[in-house]
């Protein structure tokens, strides 16, 4: 397999720790180890006493039990812990795809969802989200994309980078189609729990169908990407076993301190997710005002979930815009090409407490640009 450079990750490697104002982060506000341990009496002592041996390959039973409690019809044995969501994507594709298989992928997207399949030698069709449809996927389009060789449908809701959330009806029709045609549904649900209207929350795909795998992670909703703890949940035991075989060649097992810290966090999952949603809500109010004032320069579809949106620059080259912005103001936005977008979109992240300060800088940059063109 020949993996292409991961353009988004290379972009972050270059800018994330240099740019003063990160306005395209895909995660929510993080916390320190001390803050996390303070959530629970005894957690600090447990971390201090932890022995740093190998951990259990599928994930410790107690961590898998804590993950299973996020679902209603999933048990600890239906869970495989991975090193971030990224390892789960890689492992799933290695486990189930072969050269010549066909895969349908929700696009634009976080690129490993498409590039790992391509690098295995799969043919990929895009199930394209279009801005003019509010980033909705067209359920009628999906059957036209399916071929006899289709092995998997890759869906990401809530969606990175648009903040789109599928309707329950469309989610069910996707699951039905996958089941009827004997196709696996890889459902990337890393933003689940960040719906702006809680009533919009979709059920996890893994609970609805044995053909489905749900992807979860500590990175986004819980703001703990430094733990590098992700997981898949599925009632398809054979598939989970095949993924476990691949995992023996990637990380073998997760980091012991991370497993312990993730477990502490998950015992307070609702409290941490609520904190993330509060930051998102407050930042969304500022963005509503910003996009109203800047309607002549940028347009956006207000996202329905998650800490990210995919606005469009109405005139000019979006890559040059993002480059000038980071060079002159230290504000980092991610041009849409990093997600396979051919339009003039950019990803804007609003899950962090630093967003208001970054937005002020973006506002100033836009004023300065207007004056210089005056
Ligand atoms: C939709 C989606 N899936 C998976 C990942 C990978 O997550 P992690 O960094 O936790 O491995 C990301 C990261 O940005 C993502 O946005």
mmCIF file of C-alpha atoms and ligand atoms in Angstrom:
data_model
loop_
_atom_site.group_PDB
_atom_site.id
_atom_site.type_symbol
_atom_site.label_atom_id
_atom_site.label_comp_id
_atom_site.label_asym_id
_atom_site.label_seq_id
_atom_site.Cartn_x
_atom_site.Cartn_y
_atom_site.Cartn_z
ATOM 1 C CA UNK A 1 0.000 0.000 0.000
ATOM 2 C CA UNK A 2 1.223 3.470 -0.880
ATOM 3 C CA UNK A 3 -0.168 6.131 1.443
ATOM 4 C CA UNK A 4 -0.152 9.728 0.161
ATOM 5 C CA UNK A 5 0.983 12.486 2.560
ATOM 6 C CA UNK A 6 -1.964 13.454 4.779
ATOM 7 C CA UNK A 7 -2.277 17.096 3.671
ATOM 8 C CA UNK A 8 -4.403 18.229 6.643
ATOM 9 C CA UNK A 9 -2.085 16.664 9.206
ATOM 10 C CA UNK A 10 0.999 18.112 7.418
ATOM 11 C CA UNK A 11 -0.749 21.514 7.445
ATOM 12 C CA UNK A 12 -1.288 21.236 11.205
ATOM 13 C CA UNK A 13 2.259 19.975 11.727
ATOM 14 C CA UNK A 14 3.492 23.160 10.055
ATOM 15 C CA UNK A 15 1.139 25.667 11.698
ATOM 16 C CA UNK A 16 -0.650 24.335 14.789
ATOM 17 C CA UNK A 17 2.037 25.138 17.314
ATOM 18 C CA UNK A 18 3.276 28.274 15.528
ATOM 19 C CA UNK A 19 0.085 30.208 14.786
ATOM 20 C CA UNK A 20 -0.997 32.431 17.648
ATOM 21 C CA UNK A 21 -4.740 32.076 17.028
ATOM 22 C CA UNK A 22 -6.044 28.653 16.074
ATOM 23 C CA UNK A 23 -9.400 29.248 14.393
ATOM 24 C CA UNK A 24 -9.736 25.897 12.621
ATOM 25 C CA UNK A 25 -9.339 23.367 15.442
ATOM 26 C CA UNK A 26 -11.629 20.376 15.083
ATOM 27 C CA UNK A 27 -11.787 19.551 18.772
ATOM 28 C CA UNK A 28 -13.241 21.165 21.894
ATOM 29 C CA UNK A 29 -11.511 22.897 24.793
ATOM 30 C CA UNK A 30 -9.149 20.524 26.528
ATOM 31 C CA UNK A 31 -8.214 20.256 30.197
ATOM 32 C CA UNK A 32 -5.101 19.513 32.234
ATOM 33 C CA UNK A 33 -4.366 16.169 33.872
ATOM 34 C CA UNK A 34 -4.923 17.821 37.257
ATOM 35 C CA UNK A 35 -8.326 19.160 36.215
ATOM 36 C CA UNK A 36 -9.349 15.745 34.947
ATOM 37 C CA UNK A 37 -8.147 13.929 38.075
ATOM 38 C CA UNK A 38 -9.965 16.462 40.264
ATOM 39 C CA UNK A 39 -13.258 15.203 38.866
ATOM 40 C CA UNK A 40 -13.050 12.148 41.060
ATOM 41 C CA UNK A 41 -11.702 11.373 44.551
ATOM 42 C CA UNK A 42 -9.016 8.705 44.364
ATOM 43 C CA UNK A 43 -8.228 9.220 40.680
ATOM 44 C CA UNK A 44 -4.916 10.922 41.361
ATOM 45 C CA UNK A 45 -3.752 8.115 43.661
ATOM 46 C CA UNK A 46 -4.872 5.519 41.106
ATOM 47 C CA UNK A 47 -2.770 7.205 38.417
ATOM 48 C CA UNK A 48 0.228 7.347 40.756
ATOM 49 C CA UNK A 49 -0.070 3.639 41.565
ATOM 50 C CA UNK A 50 -0.561 2.532 37.966
ATOM 51 C CA UNK A 51 1.996 0.039 36.702
ATOM 52 C CA UNK A 52 3.301 0.804 33.235
ATOM 53 C CA UNK A 53 3.130 -2.649 31.741
ATOM 54 C CA UNK A 54 1.412 -3.591 28.505
ATOM 55 C CA UNK A 55 -2.340 -3.226 28.632
ATOM 56 C CA UNK A 56 -4.979 -5.640 27.372
ATOM 57 C CA UNK A 57 -5.046 -5.595 23.597
ATOM 58 C CA UNK A 58 -8.790 -4.943 23.092
ATOM 59 C CA UNK A 59 -8.687 -2.268 25.809
ATOM 60 C CA UNK A 60 -9.001 -2.792 29.558
ATOM 61 C CA UNK A 61 -12.322 -4.384 30.579
ATOM 62 C CA UNK A 62 -13.155 -1.402 32.790
ATOM 63 C CA UNK A 63 -12.466 1.116 29.998
ATOM 64 C CA UNK A 64 -14.549 -0.921 27.564
ATOM 65 C CA UNK A 65 -17.342 -1.019 30.161
ATOM 66 C CA UNK A 66 -17.140 2.786 30.516
ATOM 67 C CA UNK A 67 -17.306 3.155 26.722
ATOM 68 C CA UNK A 68 -20.221 0.715 26.518
ATOM 69 C CA UNK A 69 -22.169 2.924 28.950
ATOM 70 C CA UNK A 70 -22.231 5.637 26.255
ATOM 71 C CA UNK A 71 -24.523 3.295 24.298
ATOM 72 C CA UNK A 72 -27.696 1.529 25.314
ATOM 73 C CA UNK A 73 -27.392 -1.793 23.468
ATOM 74 C CA UNK A 74 -23.636 -2.306 23.366
ATOM 75 C CA UNK A 75 -21.617 -4.335 25.856
ATOM 76 C CA UNK A 76 -17.901 -4.194 26.728
ATOM 77 C CA UNK A 77 -17.248 -7.141 24.407
ATOM 78 C CA UNK A 78 -18.594 -5.156 21.450
ATOM 79 C CA UNK A 79 -15.881 -2.538 21.910
ATOM 80 C CA UNK A 80 -12.310 -2.441 20.573
ATOM 81 C CA UNK A 81 -10.132 0.370 21.941
ATOM 82 C CA UNK A 82 -7.751 2.030 19.489
ATOM 83 C CA UNK A 83 -5.101 4.737 19.578
ATOM 84 C CA UNK A 84 -7.272 7.650 18.541
ATOM 85 C CA UNK A 85 -9.965 7.437 15.913
ATOM 86 C CA UNK A 86 -7.251 7.412 13.293
ATOM 87 C CA UNK A 87 -6.038 3.927 14.184
ATOM 88 C CA UNK A 88 -9.620 2.680 14.035
ATOM 89 C CA UNK A 89 -10.071 4.036 10.498
ATOM 90 C CA UNK A 90 -6.833 2.449 9.370
ATOM 91 C CA UNK A 91 -7.555 -0.836 11.113
ATOM 92 C CA UNK A 92 -11.104 -1.099 9.782
ATOM 93 C CA UNK A 93 -9.990 -0.538 6.213
ATOM 94 C CA UNK A 94 -7.050 -2.920 6.478
ATOM 95 C CA UNK A 95 -9.308 -5.551 7.994
ATOM 96 C CA UNK A 96 -12.138 -5.493 5.463
ATOM 97 C CA UNK A 97 -10.938 -4.016 2.168
ATOM 98 C CA UNK A 98 -8.952 -5.615 -0.634
ATOM 99 C CA UNK A 99 -7.637 -4.227 -3.925
ATOM 100 C CA UNK A 100 -10.502 -3.855 -6.412
ATOM 101 C CA UNK A 101 -13.188 -3.423 -3.738
ATOM 102 C CA UNK A 102 -15.455 -0.449 -4.127
ATOM 103 C CA UNK A 103 -16.182 2.000 -1.305
ATOM 104 C CA UNK A 104 -18.658 4.891 -1.117
ATOM 105 C CA UNK A 105 -17.401 7.803 0.981
ATOM 106 C CA UNK A 106 -19.249 10.858 2.288
ATOM 107 C CA UNK A 107 -17.317 13.852 0.921
ATOM 108 C CA UNK A 108 -15.785 16.351 1.545
ATOM 109 C CA UNK A 109 -14.188 14.557 4.462
ATOM 110 C CA UNK A 110 -11.384 13.968 6.899
ATOM 111 C CA UNK A 111 -9.051 12.537 4.317
ATOM 112 C CA UNK A 112 -8.013 9.242 5.857
ATOM 113 C CA UNK A 113 -11.643 8.155 5.395
ATOM 114 C CA UNK A 114 -10.989 8.116 1.662
ATOM 115 C CA UNK A 115 -7.214 7.876 1.246
ATOM 116 C CA UNK A 116 -6.621 4.705 3.258
ATOM 117 C CA UNK A 117 -9.181 2.889 1.059
ATOM 118 C CA UNK A 118 -7.555 4.270 -2.094
ATOM 119 C CA UNK A 119 -4.097 3.282 -0.954
ATOM 120 C CA UNK A 120 -5.291 -0.304 -0.503
ATOM 121 C CA UNK A 121 -6.281 -0.256 -4.176
ATOM 122 C CA UNK A 122 -10.025 0.283 -3.739
ATOM 123 C CA UNK A 123 -12.164 2.273 -6.103
ATOM 124 C CA UNK A 124 -13.918 5.109 -4.330
ATOM 125 C CA UNK A 125 -17.158 6.888 -5.234
ATOM 126 C CA UNK A 126 -18.057 10.163 -3.547
ATOM 127 C CA UNK A 127 -21.391 10.598 -1.872
ATOM 128 C CA UNK A 128 -21.136 14.317 -2.214
ATOM 129 C CA UNK A 129 -22.453 16.849 0.300
ATOM 130 C CA UNK A 130 -23.358 20.066 -1.518
ATOM 131 C CA UNK A 131 -23.529 23.507 0.015
ATOM 132 C CA UNK A 132 -26.584 24.501 -2.039
ATOM 133 C CA UNK A 133 -28.446 21.646 -0.285
ATOM 134 C CA UNK A 134 -27.305 22.817 3.154
ATOM 135 C CA UNK A 135 -24.589 20.115 3.023
ATOM 136 C CA UNK A 136 -27.327 17.464 3.055
ATOM 137 C CA UNK A 137 -26.516 14.124 1.471
ATOM 138 C CA UNK A 138 -29.088 13.075 -1.108
ATOM 139 C CA UNK A 139 -30.485 9.669 -0.018
ATOM 140 C CA UNK A 140 -31.668 9.035 -3.600
ATOM 141 C CA UNK A 141 -28.102 9.322 -4.849
ATOM 142 C CA UNK A 142 -26.717 6.546 -2.663
ATOM 143 C CA UNK A 143 -28.339 3.585 -4.500
ATOM 144 C CA UNK A 144 -26.968 4.911 -7.797
ATOM 145 C CA UNK A 145 -23.425 4.742 -6.385
ATOM 146 C CA UNK A 146 -23.619 1.124 -5.230
ATOM 147 C CA UNK A 147 -21.905 -1.551 -7.355
ATOM 148 C CA UNK A 148 -21.712 -5.338 -6.970
ATOM 149 C CA UNK A 149 -18.175 -4.810 -5.628
ATOM 150 C CA UNK A 150 -19.207 -2.228 -2.990
ATOM 151 C CA UNK A 151 -17.824 -3.427 0.322
ATOM 152 C CA UNK A 152 -18.338 -0.421 2.591
ATOM 153 C CA UNK A 153 -20.168 2.880 2.941
ATOM 154 C CA UNK A 154 -18.244 5.453 4.959
ATOM 155 C CA UNK A 155 -20.416 8.057 6.622
ATOM 156 C CA UNK A 156 -19.461 10.854 9.019
ATOM 157 C CA UNK A 157 -22.286 12.421 11.027
ATOM 158 C CA UNK A 158 -22.052 14.890 12.720
ATOM 159 C CA UNK A 159 -19.794 15.914 9.886
ATOM 160 C CA UNK A 160 -16.288 17.303 9.654
ATOM 161 C CA UNK A 161 -15.884 19.861 8.053
ATOM 162 C CA UNK A 162 -19.467 21.125 7.504
ATOM 163 C CA UNK A 163 -21.246 20.534 10.819
ATOM 164 C CA UNK A 164 -24.012 18.729 8.932
ATOM 165 C CA UNK A 165 -26.254 16.331 10.816
ATOM 166 C CA UNK A 166 -28.318 13.775 8.939
ATOM 167 C CA UNK A 167 -32.045 13.358 9.540
ATOM 168 C CA UNK A 168 -33.068 10.183 11.368
ATOM 169 C CA UNK A 169 -35.008 9.090 8.302
ATOM 170 C CA UNK A 170 -32.004 9.433 5.977
ATOM 171 C CA UNK A 171 -29.764 7.699 8.555
ATOM 172 C CA UNK A 172 -32.181 4.764 8.710
ATOM 173 C CA UNK A 173 -32.487 4.544 4.940
ATOM 174 C CA UNK A 174 -28.669 4.436 4.663
ATOM 175 C CA UNK A 175 -28.529 1.609 7.191
ATOM 176 C CA UNK A 176 -31.318 -0.279 5.436
ATOM 177 C CA UNK A 177 -29.592 -0.018 2.087
ATOM 178 C CA UNK A 178 -26.281 -1.231 3.535
ATOM 179 C CA UNK A 179 -27.998 -4.159 5.228
ATOM 180 C CA UNK A 180 -30.047 -5.173 2.192
ATOM 181 C CA UNK A 181 -26.984 -5.159 -0.065
ATOM 182 C CA UNK A 182 -24.652 -6.846 2.434
ATOM 183 C CA UNK A 183 -22.426 -3.759 2.695
ATOM 184 C CA UNK A 184 -20.625 -2.655 5.852
ATOM 185 C CA UNK A 185 -21.467 0.787 7.205
ATOM 186 C CA UNK A 186 -18.523 2.578 8.803
ATOM 187 C CA UNK A 187 -20.175 5.342 10.792
ATOM 188 C CA UNK A 188 -17.724 7.965 12.012
ATOM 189 C CA UNK A 189 -19.534 9.396 15.046
ATOM 190 C CA UNK A 190 -16.625 11.210 16.681
ATOM 191 C CA UNK A 191 -18.757 14.358 17.125
ATOM 192 C CA UNK A 192 -21.743 12.558 18.619
ATOM 193 C CA UNK A 193 -22.972 14.408 21.723
ATOM 194 C CA UNK A 194 -22.284 17.846 20.233
ATOM 195 C CA UNK A 195 -25.653 18.331 18.522
ATOM 196 C CA UNK A 196 -26.696 21.965 18.899
ATOM 197 C CA UNK A 197 -30.286 20.839 19.493
ATOM 198 C CA UNK A 198 -30.052 17.702 21.674
ATOM 199 C CA UNK A 199 -33.265 16.325 20.134
ATOM 200 C CA UNK A 200 -31.382 15.966 16.813
ATOM 201 C CA UNK A 201 -28.973 13.376 18.228
ATOM 202 C CA UNK A 202 -28.910 10.246 16.073
ATOM 203 C CA UNK A 203 -28.786 6.772 17.561
ATOM 204 C CA UNK A 204 -25.393 5.096 17.154
ATOM 205 C CA UNK A 205 -25.350 3.048 13.941
ATOM 206 C CA UNK A 206 -23.835 0.055 15.770
ATOM 207 C CA UNK A 207 -27.005 -0.323 17.831
ATOM 208 C CA UNK A 208 -29.287 -0.334 14.855
ATOM 209 C CA UNK A 209 -27.527 -2.746 12.558
ATOM 210 C CA UNK A 210 -25.052 -5.609 12.730
ATOM 211 C CA UNK A 211 -23.562 -4.374 9.459
ATOM 212 C CA UNK A 212 -22.496 -1.168 11.160
ATOM 213 C CA UNK A 213 -19.408 -0.042 13.020
ATOM 214 C CA UNK A 214 -19.584 3.138 15.109
ATOM 215 C CA UNK A 215 -16.405 5.134 15.584
ATOM 216 C CA UNK A 216 -15.922 7.121 18.791
ATOM 217 C CA UNK A 217 -13.043 8.976 20.394
ATOM 218 C CA UNK A 218 -12.026 11.064 23.399
ATOM 219 C CA UNK A 219 -10.616 13.785 21.115
ATOM 220 C CA UNK A 220 -13.598 15.835 19.987
ATOM 221 C CA UNK A 221 -16.694 15.875 22.227
ATOM 222 C CA UNK A 222 -14.564 15.402 25.337
ATOM 223 C CA UNK A 223 -11.668 17.633 24.238
ATOM 224 C CA UNK A 224 -8.996 15.073 25.160
ATOM 225 C CA UNK A 225 -7.099 14.317 21.925
ATOM 226 C CA UNK A 226 -3.812 14.051 23.827
ATOM 227 C CA UNK A 227 -5.038 10.794 25.352
ATOM 228 C CA UNK A 228 -5.105 9.189 21.895
ATOM 229 C CA UNK A 229 -7.940 6.918 22.942
ATOM 230 C CA UNK A 230 -10.575 5.982 20.398
ATOM 231 C CA UNK A 231 -12.742 2.936 19.826
ATOM 232 C CA UNK A 232 -15.052 1.082 17.537
ATOM 233 C CA UNK A 233 -18.327 -0.372 18.748
ATOM 234 C CA UNK A 234 -20.001 -3.079 16.719
ATOM 235 C CA UNK A 235 -22.198 -6.126 17.236
ATOM 236 C CA UNK A 236 -20.395 -7.771 14.326
ATOM 237 C CA UNK A 237 -18.022 -9.983 16.339
ATOM 238 C CA UNK A 238 -16.229 -11.392 13.273
ATOM 239 C CA UNK A 239 -15.420 -7.920 12.009
ATOM 240 C CA UNK A 240 -14.167 -6.781 15.409
ATOM 241 C CA UNK A 241 -11.942 -9.874 15.592
ATOM 242 C CA UNK A 242 -10.441 -9.080 12.163
ATOM 243 C CA UNK A 243 -9.724 -5.532 13.290
ATOM 244 C CA UNK A 244 -8.027 -6.876 16.433
ATOM 245 C CA UNK A 245 -5.724 -8.955 14.205
ATOM 246 C CA UNK A 246 -4.637 -5.787 12.360
ATOM 247 C CA UNK A 247 -4.167 -3.888 15.616
ATOM 248 C CA UNK A 248 -1.457 -6.349 16.624
ATOM 249 C CA UNK A 249 0.590 -4.829 13.795
ATOM 250 C CA UNK A 250 -0.076 -1.190 14.646
ATOM 251 C CA UNK A 251 -0.055 -0.442 18.386
ATOM 252 C CA UNK A 252 -0.816 -3.837 20.017
ATOM 253 C CA UNK A 253 -2.478 -2.078 22.932
ATOM 254 C CA UNK A 254 -3.251 1.421 24.178
ATOM 255 C CA UNK A 255 -1.202 3.508 26.624
ATOM 256 C CA UNK A 256 -1.869 2.562 30.252
ATOM 257 C CA UNK A 257 -2.074 6.142 31.660
ATOM 258 C CA UNK A 258 -4.345 7.150 28.788
ATOM 259 C CA UNK A 259 -6.681 4.242 29.417
ATOM 260 C CA UNK A 260 -6.959 5.201 33.080
ATOM 261 C CA UNK A 261 -7.511 8.891 32.321
ATOM 262 C CA UNK A 262 -10.062 8.113 29.596
ATOM 263 C CA UNK A 263 -11.980 5.965 32.043
ATOM 264 C CA UNK A 264 -12.072 8.790 34.590
ATOM 265 C CA UNK A 265 -13.281 11.185 31.890
ATOM 266 C CA UNK A 266 -15.961 8.801 30.679
ATOM 267 C CA UNK A 267 -17.355 8.444 34.188
ATOM 268 C CA UNK A 268 -18.026 12.193 33.837
ATOM 269 C CA UNK A 269 -18.843 12.064 30.129
ATOM 270 C CA UNK A 270 -22.061 14.060 30.305
ATOM 271 C CA UNK A 271 -20.518 16.798 32.438
ATOM 272 C CA UNK A 272 -17.542 17.183 30.051
ATOM 273 C CA UNK A 273 -19.743 17.100 26.934
ATOM 274 C CA UNK A 274 -22.004 19.744 28.502
ATOM 275 C CA UNK A 275 -18.986 21.986 29.062
ATOM 276 C CA UNK A 276 -18.023 21.551 25.380
ATOM 277 C CA UNK A 277 -21.578 22.376 24.239
ATOM 278 C CA UNK A 278 -21.644 25.509 26.415
ATOM 279 C CA UNK A 279 -18.473 26.824 24.776
ATOM 280 C CA UNK A 280 -19.859 25.968 21.330
ATOM 281 C CA UNK A 281 -23.195 27.704 22.072
ATOM 282 C CA UNK A 282 -21.553 30.856 23.281
ATOM 283 C CA UNK A 283 -19.121 30.969 20.336
ATOM 284 C CA UNK A 284 -21.943 30.287 17.850
ATOM 285 C CA UNK A 285 -23.668 33.473 19.017
ATOM 286 C CA UNK A 286 -20.530 35.448 18.125
ATOM 287 C CA UNK A 287 -20.318 33.728 14.754
ATOM 288 C CA UNK A 288 -23.951 34.562 13.937
ATOM 289 C CA UNK A 289 -23.123 38.208 14.445
ATOM 290 C CA UNK A 290 -19.817 37.961 12.553
ATOM 291 C CA UNK A 291 -21.335 36.286 9.479
ATOM 292 C CA UNK A 292 -24.203 38.781 9.402
ATOM 293 C CA UNK A 293 -21.762 41.693 9.413
ATOM 294 C CA UNK A 294 -19.443 40.056 6.883
ATOM 295 C CA UNK A 295 -22.142 38.778 4.523
ATOM 296 C CA UNK A 296 -20.473 40.523 1.571
ATOM 297 C CA UNK A 297 -17.201 38.652 2.107
ATOM 298 C CA UNK A 298 -18.111 35.216 3.438
ATOM 299 C CA UNK A 299 -21.231 33.083 3.547
ATOM 300 C CA UNK A 300 -21.994 30.130 5.753
ATOM 301 C CA UNK A 301 -24.517 27.451 6.468
ATOM 302 C CA UNK A 302 -25.045 27.452 10.201
ATOM 303 C CA UNK A 303 -23.907 24.004 11.379
ATOM 304 C CA UNK A 304 -26.280 21.704 13.238
ATOM 305 C CA UNK A 305 -23.679 19.891 15.320
ATOM 306 C CA UNK A 306 -20.074 19.944 16.381
ATOM 307 C CA UNK A 307 -17.469 22.678 16.800
ATOM 308 C CA UNK A 308 -16.767 23.311 13.112
ATOM 309 C CA UNK A 309 -18.293 25.059 10.125
ATOM 310 C CA UNK A 310 -17.349 25.327 6.475
ATOM 311 C CA UNK A 311 -17.914 28.938 5.352
ATOM 312 C CA UNK A 312 -17.209 30.159 1.818
ATOM 313 C CA UNK A 313 -15.084 33.063 0.713
ATOM 314 C CA UNK A 314 -17.231 34.878 -1.841
ATOM 315 C CA UNK A 315 -14.388 36.353 -3.892
ATOM 316 C CA UNK A 316 -10.691 35.624 -4.262
ATOM 317 C CA UNK A 317 -8.493 32.618 -3.743
ATOM 318 C CA UNK A 318 -9.186 30.886 -0.429
ATOM 319 C CA UNK A 319 -5.678 29.441 -0.080
ATOM 320 C CA UNK A 320 -4.097 32.870 -0.565
ATOM 321 C CA UNK A 321 -6.631 34.335 1.880
ATOM 322 C CA UNK A 322 -5.726 31.772 4.565
ATOM 323 C CA UNK A 323 -2.001 32.219 3.890
ATOM 324 C CA UNK A 324 -2.169 36.031 4.153
ATOM 325 C CA UNK A 325 -4.274 35.738 7.294
ATOM 326 C CA UNK A 326 -1.850 33.499 9.160
ATOM 327 C CA UNK A 327 1.180 35.484 8.013
ATOM 328 C CA UNK A 328 -0.161 38.916 8.906
ATOM 329 C CA UNK A 329 -2.433 38.166 11.876
ATOM 330 C CA UNK A 330 -1.350 34.784 13.198
ATOM 331 C CA UNK A 331 -4.888 33.410 12.707
ATOM 332 C CA UNK A 332 -5.091 29.891 11.288
ATOM 333 C CA UNK A 333 -8.003 28.826 9.075
ATOM 334 C CA UNK A 334 -7.889 25.587 7.070
ATOM 335 C CA UNK A 335 -8.572 25.928 3.322
ATOM 336 C CA UNK A 336 -11.195 23.509 1.990
ATOM 337 C CA UNK A 337 -8.803 21.738 -0.373
ATOM 338 C CA UNK A 338 -7.450 19.922 2.690
ATOM 339 C CA UNK A 339 -10.816 18.139 2.847
ATOM 340 C CA UNK A 340 -11.084 17.509 -0.898
ATOM 341 C CA UNK A 341 -13.265 20.580 -1.482
ATOM 342 C CA UNK A 342 -12.908 22.272 -4.850
ATOM 343 C CA UNK A 343 -14.938 25.369 -3.869
ATOM 344 C CA UNK A 344 -13.749 28.363 -1.863
ATOM 345 C CA UNK A 345 -14.581 27.031 1.582
ATOM 346 C CA UNK A 346 -12.479 27.019 4.698
ATOM 347 C CA UNK A 347 -12.888 25.226 7.995
ATOM 348 C CA UNK A 348 -13.558 27.342 11.025
ATOM 349 C CA UNK A 349 -13.410 25.804 14.511
ATOM 350 C CA UNK A 350 -15.305 27.216 17.486
ATOM 351 C CA UNK A 351 -14.981 24.628 20.238
ATOM 352 C CA UNK A 352 -12.312 26.457 22.182
ATOM 353 C CA UNK A 353 -12.394 29.290 24.699
ATOM 354 C CA UNK A 354 -9.810 31.183 22.628
ATOM 355 C CA UNK A 355 -12.203 31.513 19.670
ATOM 356 C CA UNK A 356 -13.544 35.013 20.491
ATOM 357 C CA UNK A 357 -10.006 36.473 20.528
ATOM 358 C CA UNK A 358 -9.192 34.773 17.212
ATOM 359 C CA UNK A 359 -12.429 36.075 15.686
ATOM 360 C CA UNK A 360 -11.538 39.645 16.682
ATOM 361 C CA UNK A 361 -8.223 39.224 14.833
ATOM 362 C CA UNK A 362 -10.025 37.862 11.751
ATOM 363 C CA UNK A 363 -12.362 40.858 11.865
ATOM 364 C CA UNK A 364 -9.386 43.245 12.042
ATOM 365 C CA UNK A 365 -7.722 41.440 9.125
ATOM 366 C CA UNK A 366 -10.874 41.851 7.029
ATOM 367 C CA UNK A 367 -11.054 45.569 7.898
ATOM 368 C CA UNK A 368 -7.392 46.073 6.985
ATOM 369 C CA UNK A 369 -7.900 44.236 3.691
ATOM 370 C CA UNK A 370 -10.865 46.408 2.803
ATOM 371 C CA UNK A 371 -8.934 49.584 3.607
ATOM 372 C CA UNK A 372 -5.897 48.527 1.574
ATOM 373 C CA UNK A 373 -8.215 47.886 -1.400
ATOM 374 C CA UNK A 374 -10.090 51.038 -0.520
HETATM 375 C C1 LIG B 1 -14.232 12.951 11.287
HETATM 376 C C2 LIG B 1 -12.951 12.558 11.942
HETATM 377 N N1 LIG B 1 -12.682 11.267 12.134
HETATM 378 C C3 LIG B 1 -11.539 10.854 12.717
HETATM 379 C C4 LIG B 1 -10.602 11.760 13.144
HETATM 380 C C5 LIG B 1 -9.333 11.286 13.818
HETATM 381 O O1 LIG B 1 -9.421 11.560 15.178
HETATM 382 P P1 LIG B 1 -8.179 11.387 16.174
HETATM 383 O O2 LIG B 1 -7.341 12.596 15.984
HETATM 384 O O3 LIG B 1 -8.766 11.357 17.495
HETATM 385 O O4 LIG B 1 -7.469 10.144 15.820
HETATM 386 C C6 LIG B 1 -10.833 13.114 12.967
HETATM 387 C C7 LIG B 1 -9.837 14.112 13.398
HETATM 388 O O5 LIG B 1 -9.894 15.279 13.112
HETATM 389 C C8 LIG B 1 -12.040 13.523 12.356
HETATM 390 O O6 LIG B 1 -12.325 14.809 12.188
#
